[in-house]
Amino acid sequence: MKISFLIHTVYGIGGTIRTTLNLAEELVNRHEVEIVSVFRHRDVPLFSIDPRITVVPLVDTRVNSPTNEKEHPFQLQPATFFPQNEARYKEYSRLTDDRVREHYAASDADVVVGTRPGLVAYVAQFAPAGAVRIGQEHMTHNHHKAALRAEMYEHLAAIDAFVTVSEGDAKVWREKMPLPSTRVLAIPNSVPEPQVAPCDGTGNTVVAAGRLATEKQYNVLIDAFAKVTAVRPDWVLRIYGGGDRRPGLRDQILKTGLYNKVHLMGPHSPIEPEWAKGAIAVSTSRHESFGMTLVEAMRCGLPVISTDCDYGPREIINNGEDGVLVPVGDVKAIVDALLKLIDDEALRRRLGAAARESARRFDPSQVVKEYENLFEELAAGTSPRGSVPEFAPVADCVVAADGALVLTLVSPRPSADEAGLRLMCVRTEGSTEVRTFAFGPDGSVTIPASEEFGEGVWELFAEMAATGARSRLGSRNVDQRGAMHAAERLVPGEAVRNQVPYADKAKGTLVLRSWVRPVHAEAADVRLTGKKVTLSGRLIGAAPTGDPVLVLRRRGRPARELTITGRWEDAYVFHFTVPCAQPAAHQATAHDVWDALLRYAPDAQPAKIGRVLDDVVMKKDIYNYPLTILPKKRKESLARSVAKKVLRRPKKRVRVRFFYTASNDLALNVVDL
């Protein structure tokens, strides 16, 4: 079996590189293995690589290399196939798109493994036909922004398996992003047996290792060690790793007078000889997807003290048996655990021996068995998506008078061999939701008006159940006339609901926008008269009590709310007059945004004011209201002499205008001109 790992770069140093090499070096004993490194930025990798492993660099960015491609014309053009919300998006380009595609177009790999989100997207799109496609998650579900998760959904749905490094994180992915056709499972990272003798439990050194990054909370560790060294002054702390927090940590060490007790050792590879110098290992992370350093230390025979952060540590350490778990950020608990191990050498030895034995389960030989079983199961034909022909369905969509949606395939034409074709509606904001509906023999499907879609954007896919082929549903014609009567279909006492299909002009795909609001203020007219704006609308879903109050809530900091009392024109129709000078007087930035809400009862949470009960999906560029220009309020703290100079300059002005947001909610902005 030929196995190909696609990695950002194999020439650097980091957890993903280390665990990829651990896995590859064990697999190469029985398989052909290649590591495809998108970038090559130095001559020789920092980690040693088994010569049996083929390393394939795709884009050479070495400064002194005659083939340096940093200024390649395609390297200066943005990537099309790499997710735009990926952290490394700016490093990718049309050149990386082309090189990855070209490599796998000529590849005979049986298995292709992507090692970060953007590379998983590449694997989904470019892996050879028939190859098993695997995505690895080296961070966590919650680490990624919602925008990236939304962008990744179709790629994760197109691969055969998605592997996290902890069962806790796999469970979150399964719950929050259902992937019916993709196996989501946990396989831990592997750590080989150290090539140095284990520590003997003696000595007076506490060791920590990892990136000097905020989430590692080394500042908490230093605070805790200050209390430890005050009562055990012969002990020292060594912190290994590099990162952008080094200057701040160095300042903290100097200010606390710990410069003889706490040392920033810099990156070390291999790290095992440094672990073996210690008597205790410690980790104070706020978040860990796995905890490679914990396993490394345990394999070297160190007892480990770790914060009980998300997922990793609690699946690695058996508290009190082979290590100690403490609450995240709890300085006292860290101090107590350190002093307990410092003062009890026998306990250190016992926990260290148990840690070394327990960590054997992370040996590459054990972890590789899980991967080999996965590869073999998928290669046996349980997921043939890699060999299916291209599938590009296109549909017409009609909103019926009662609000139901009727979709009809126009390409490919319905036929008997397309039995099992289904529509998948997917929302990836927050927890992913999936709704599925079966196409009939005539190629049409009806989504009843009673179907409950959560508020947000729903992407539409068509999937052939027999083959696993899945594609975004293309759009030909979208008849939205039924959505124009959404207000007429409202049932008193029920939540506001409206589902409007539309064509994404950039992608040519069919998308559904849903609004669901138990209490809603539907905006009507917005009129500018002089320097005042009159605003009217109707309250839906609740009975008003007392006068209506318009709440203008400023986004960002400093937070601020302005209130304006209005009147009810009948039982539910509200009316407000808004002096534009009021929000302008409280301007905090060059571009303030104030959200508009309706407080319809003194003890009720304000309801959003918006316009969602019609067929217009994006009102922001269509409903344009006139603006008011006012003089910018000057700061009263200016000295008189400065004020005189300012008065000679042209007066600064601001623009005040109501507008609709991307979600069709009403807002107001105050913007410097």
PDB file of C-alpha atoms in Angstrom, residues 147-249:
ATOM      1  CA  ALA A 147     -16.513  30.519   9.329  1.00  0.00           C
ATOM      2  CA  LEU A 148     -13.778  27.932   8.750  1.00  0.00           C
ATOM      3  CA  ARG A 149     -15.986  25.070   9.943  1.00  0.00           C
ATOM      4  CA  ALA A 150     -18.680  26.237   7.524  1.00  0.00           C
ATOM      5  CA  GLU A 151     -16.169  26.419   4.682  1.00  0.00           C
ATOM      6  CA  MET A 152     -14.799  22.970   5.525  1.00  0.00           C
ATOM      7  CA  TYR A 153     -18.113  21.130   5.683  1.00  0.00           C
ATOM      8  CA  GLU A 154     -18.304  20.088   2.053  1.00  0.00           C
ATOM      9  CA  HIS A 155     -14.658  18.962   2.125  1.00  0.00           C
ATOM     10  CA  LEU A 156     -15.102  16.913   5.294  1.00  0.00           C
ATOM     11  CA  ALA A 157     -18.207  15.398   3.739  1.00  0.00           C
ATOM     12  CA  ALA A 158     -16.143  14.388   0.681  1.00  0.00           C
ATOM     13  CA  ILE A 159     -13.424  12.446   2.524  1.00  0.00           C
ATOM     14  CA  ASP A 160     -13.627   8.897   3.837  1.00  0.00           C
ATOM     15  CA  ALA A 161     -12.528   9.434   7.427  1.00  0.00           C
ATOM     16  CA  PHE A 162     -11.801  12.343   9.747  1.00  0.00           C
ATOM     17  CA  VAL A 163      -9.387  11.524  12.565  1.00  0.00           C
ATOM     18  CA  THR A 164      -9.045  13.570  15.750  1.00  0.00           C
ATOM     19  CA  VAL A 165      -6.424  12.968  18.430  1.00  0.00           C
ATOM     20  CA  SER A 166      -8.843  12.612  21.347  1.00  0.00           C
ATOM     21  CA  GLU A 167     -12.174  10.877  21.802  1.00  0.00           C
ATOM     22  CA  GLY A 168     -13.542  13.970  23.547  1.00  0.00           C
ATOM     23  CA  ASP A 169     -12.952  16.085  20.462  1.00  0.00           C
ATOM     24  CA  ALA A 170     -14.273  13.368  18.132  1.00  0.00           C
ATOM     25  CA  LYS A 171     -17.490  13.361  20.145  1.00  0.00           C
ATOM     26  CA  VAL A 172     -17.829  17.138  19.758  1.00  0.00           C
ATOM     27  CA  TRP A 173     -17.327  16.877  15.983  1.00  0.00           C
ATOM     28  CA  ARG A 174     -19.928  14.098  15.757  1.00  0.00           C
ATOM     29  CA  GLU A 175     -22.441  16.109  17.789  1.00  0.00           C
ATOM     30  CA  LYS A 176     -21.879  19.556  16.281  1.00  0.00           C
ATOM     31  CA  MET A 177     -21.020  18.672  12.665  1.00  0.00           C
ATOM     32  CA  PRO A 178     -22.856  15.538  11.558  1.00  0.00           C
ATOM     33  CA  LEU A 179     -21.098  13.906   8.592  1.00  0.00           C
ATOM     34  CA  PRO A 180     -23.342  10.990   7.592  1.00  0.00           C
ATOM     35  CA  SER A 181     -20.962   9.574   4.979  1.00  0.00           C
ATOM     36  CA  THR A 182     -17.645  10.265   6.723  1.00  0.00           C
ATOM     37  CA  ARG A 183     -16.246   8.215   9.591  1.00  0.00           C
ATOM     38  CA  VAL A 184     -15.286  10.451  12.518  1.00  0.00           C
ATOM     39  CA  LEU A 185     -13.019   8.714  15.004  1.00  0.00           C
ATOM     40  CA  ALA A 186     -10.145   9.312  17.423  1.00  0.00           C
ATOM     41  CA  ILE A 187      -6.636   7.905  17.041  1.00  0.00           C
ATOM     42  CA  PRO A 188      -4.050   9.406  19.401  1.00  0.00           C
ATOM     43  CA  ASN A 189      -0.719  10.821  18.330  1.00  0.00           C
ATOM     44  CA  SER A 190       2.206   8.451  18.635  1.00  0.00           C
ATOM     45  CA  VAL A 191       5.431   8.970  20.570  1.00  0.00           C
ATOM     46  CA  PRO A 192       8.331   6.536  20.061  1.00  0.00           C
ATOM     47  CA  GLU A 193      10.368   5.049  22.879  1.00  0.00           C
ATOM     48  CA  PRO A 194      13.118   7.506  23.862  1.00  0.00           C
ATOM     49  CA  GLN A 195      16.677   6.714  22.842  1.00  0.00           C
ATOM     50  CA  VAL A 196      17.940   7.899  26.248  1.00  0.00           C
ATOM     51  CA  ALA A 197      17.768   6.277  29.645  1.00  0.00           C
ATOM     52  CA  PRO A 198      14.735   7.357  31.683  1.00  0.00           C
ATOM     53  CA  CYS A 199      15.068   9.835  34.523  1.00  0.00           C
ATOM     54  CA  ASP A 200      15.763   8.300  37.924  1.00  0.00           C
ATOM     55  CA  GLY A 201      13.457  10.539  39.970  1.00  0.00           C
ATOM     56  CA  THR A 202      16.308  12.447  41.589  1.00  0.00           C
ATOM     57  CA  GLY A 203      17.533  15.945  40.897  1.00  0.00           C
ATOM     58  CA  ASN A 204      15.865  19.282  41.464  1.00  0.00           C
ATOM     59  CA  THR A 205      14.653  20.365  37.998  1.00  0.00           C
ATOM     60  CA  VAL A 206      11.070  20.933  36.901  1.00  0.00           C
ATOM     61  CA  VAL A 207      10.671  20.795  33.107  1.00  0.00           C
ATOM     62  CA  ALA A 208       8.001  22.225  30.798  1.00  0.00           C
ATOM     63  CA  ALA A 209       8.019  22.240  26.999  1.00  0.00           C
ATOM     64  CA  GLY A 210       5.908  23.585  24.168  1.00  0.00           C
ATOM     65  CA  ARG A 211       5.302  26.717  22.144  1.00  0.00           C
ATOM     66  CA  LEU A 212       5.637  29.941  24.104  1.00  0.00           C
ATOM     67  CA  ALA A 213       2.056  30.867  23.282  1.00  0.00           C
ATOM     68  CA  THR A 214      -0.777  32.388  25.294  1.00  0.00           C
ATOM     69  CA  GLU A 215      -2.791  29.163  25.561  1.00  0.00           C
ATOM     70  CA  LYS A 216       0.135  27.400  27.264  1.00  0.00           C
ATOM     71  CA  GLN A 217      -0.195  29.825  30.218  1.00  0.00           C
ATOM     72  CA  TYR A 218       3.482  29.789  31.176  1.00  0.00           C
ATOM     73  CA  ASN A 219       2.810  33.011  33.066  1.00  0.00           C
ATOM     74  CA  VAL A 220       0.651  30.948  35.445  1.00  0.00           C
ATOM     75  CA  LEU A 221       3.439  28.383  35.794  1.00  0.00           C
ATOM     76  CA  ILE A 222       5.992  31.099  36.594  1.00  0.00           C
ATOM     77  CA  ASP A 223       3.673  32.603  39.218  1.00  0.00           C
ATOM     78  CA  ALA A 224       3.255  29.174  40.782  1.00  0.00           C
ATOM     79  CA  PHE A 225       6.974  28.431  40.716  1.00  0.00           C
ATOM     80  CA  ALA A 226       7.690  31.724  42.464  1.00  0.00           C
ATOM     81  CA  LYS A 227       5.743  30.369  45.442  1.00  0.00           C
ATOM     82  CA  VAL A 228       7.487  26.991  45.197  1.00  0.00           C
ATOM     83  CA  THR A 229      11.013  28.364  45.121  1.00  0.00           C
ATOM     84  CA  ALA A 230      10.229  30.619  48.080  1.00  0.00           C
ATOM     85  CA  VAL A 231      10.048  27.483  50.271  1.00  0.00           C
ATOM     86  CA  ARG A 232      12.195  25.111  48.185  1.00  0.00           C
ATOM     87  CA  PRO A 233      14.956  27.434  46.907  1.00  0.00           C
ATOM     88  CA  ASP A 234      17.173  24.633  45.568  1.00  0.00           C
ATOM     89  CA  TRP A 235      14.678  23.749  42.796  1.00  0.00           C
ATOM     90  CA  VAL A 236      14.753  25.295  39.290  1.00  0.00           C
ATOM     91  CA  LEU A 237      12.325  25.470  36.377  1.00  0.00           C
ATOM     92  CA  ARG A 238      13.317  25.020  32.733  1.00  0.00           C
ATOM     93  CA  ILE A 239      10.890  25.942  29.954  1.00  0.00           C
ATOM     94  CA  TYR A 240      11.734  24.652  26.452  1.00  0.00           C
ATOM     95  CA  GLY A 241      10.256  26.089  23.265  1.00  0.00           C
ATOM     96  CA  GLY A 242      10.047  29.199  21.125  1.00  0.00           C
ATOM     97  CA  GLY A 243       7.220  31.584  20.390  1.00  0.00           C
ATOM     98  CA  ASP A 244       5.901  35.117  20.500  1.00  0.00           C
ATOM     99  CA  ARG A 245       5.360  35.100  24.277  1.00  0.00           C
ATOM    100  CA  ARG A 246       9.097  34.847  25.002  1.00  0.00           C
ATOM    101  CA  PRO A 247       9.677  38.619  25.562  1.00  0.00           C
ATOM    102  CA  GLY A 248       6.731  38.868  27.946  1.00  0.00           C
ATOM    103  CA  LEU A 249       7.781  35.785  29.883  1.00  0.00           C
TER     104      LEU A 249
END
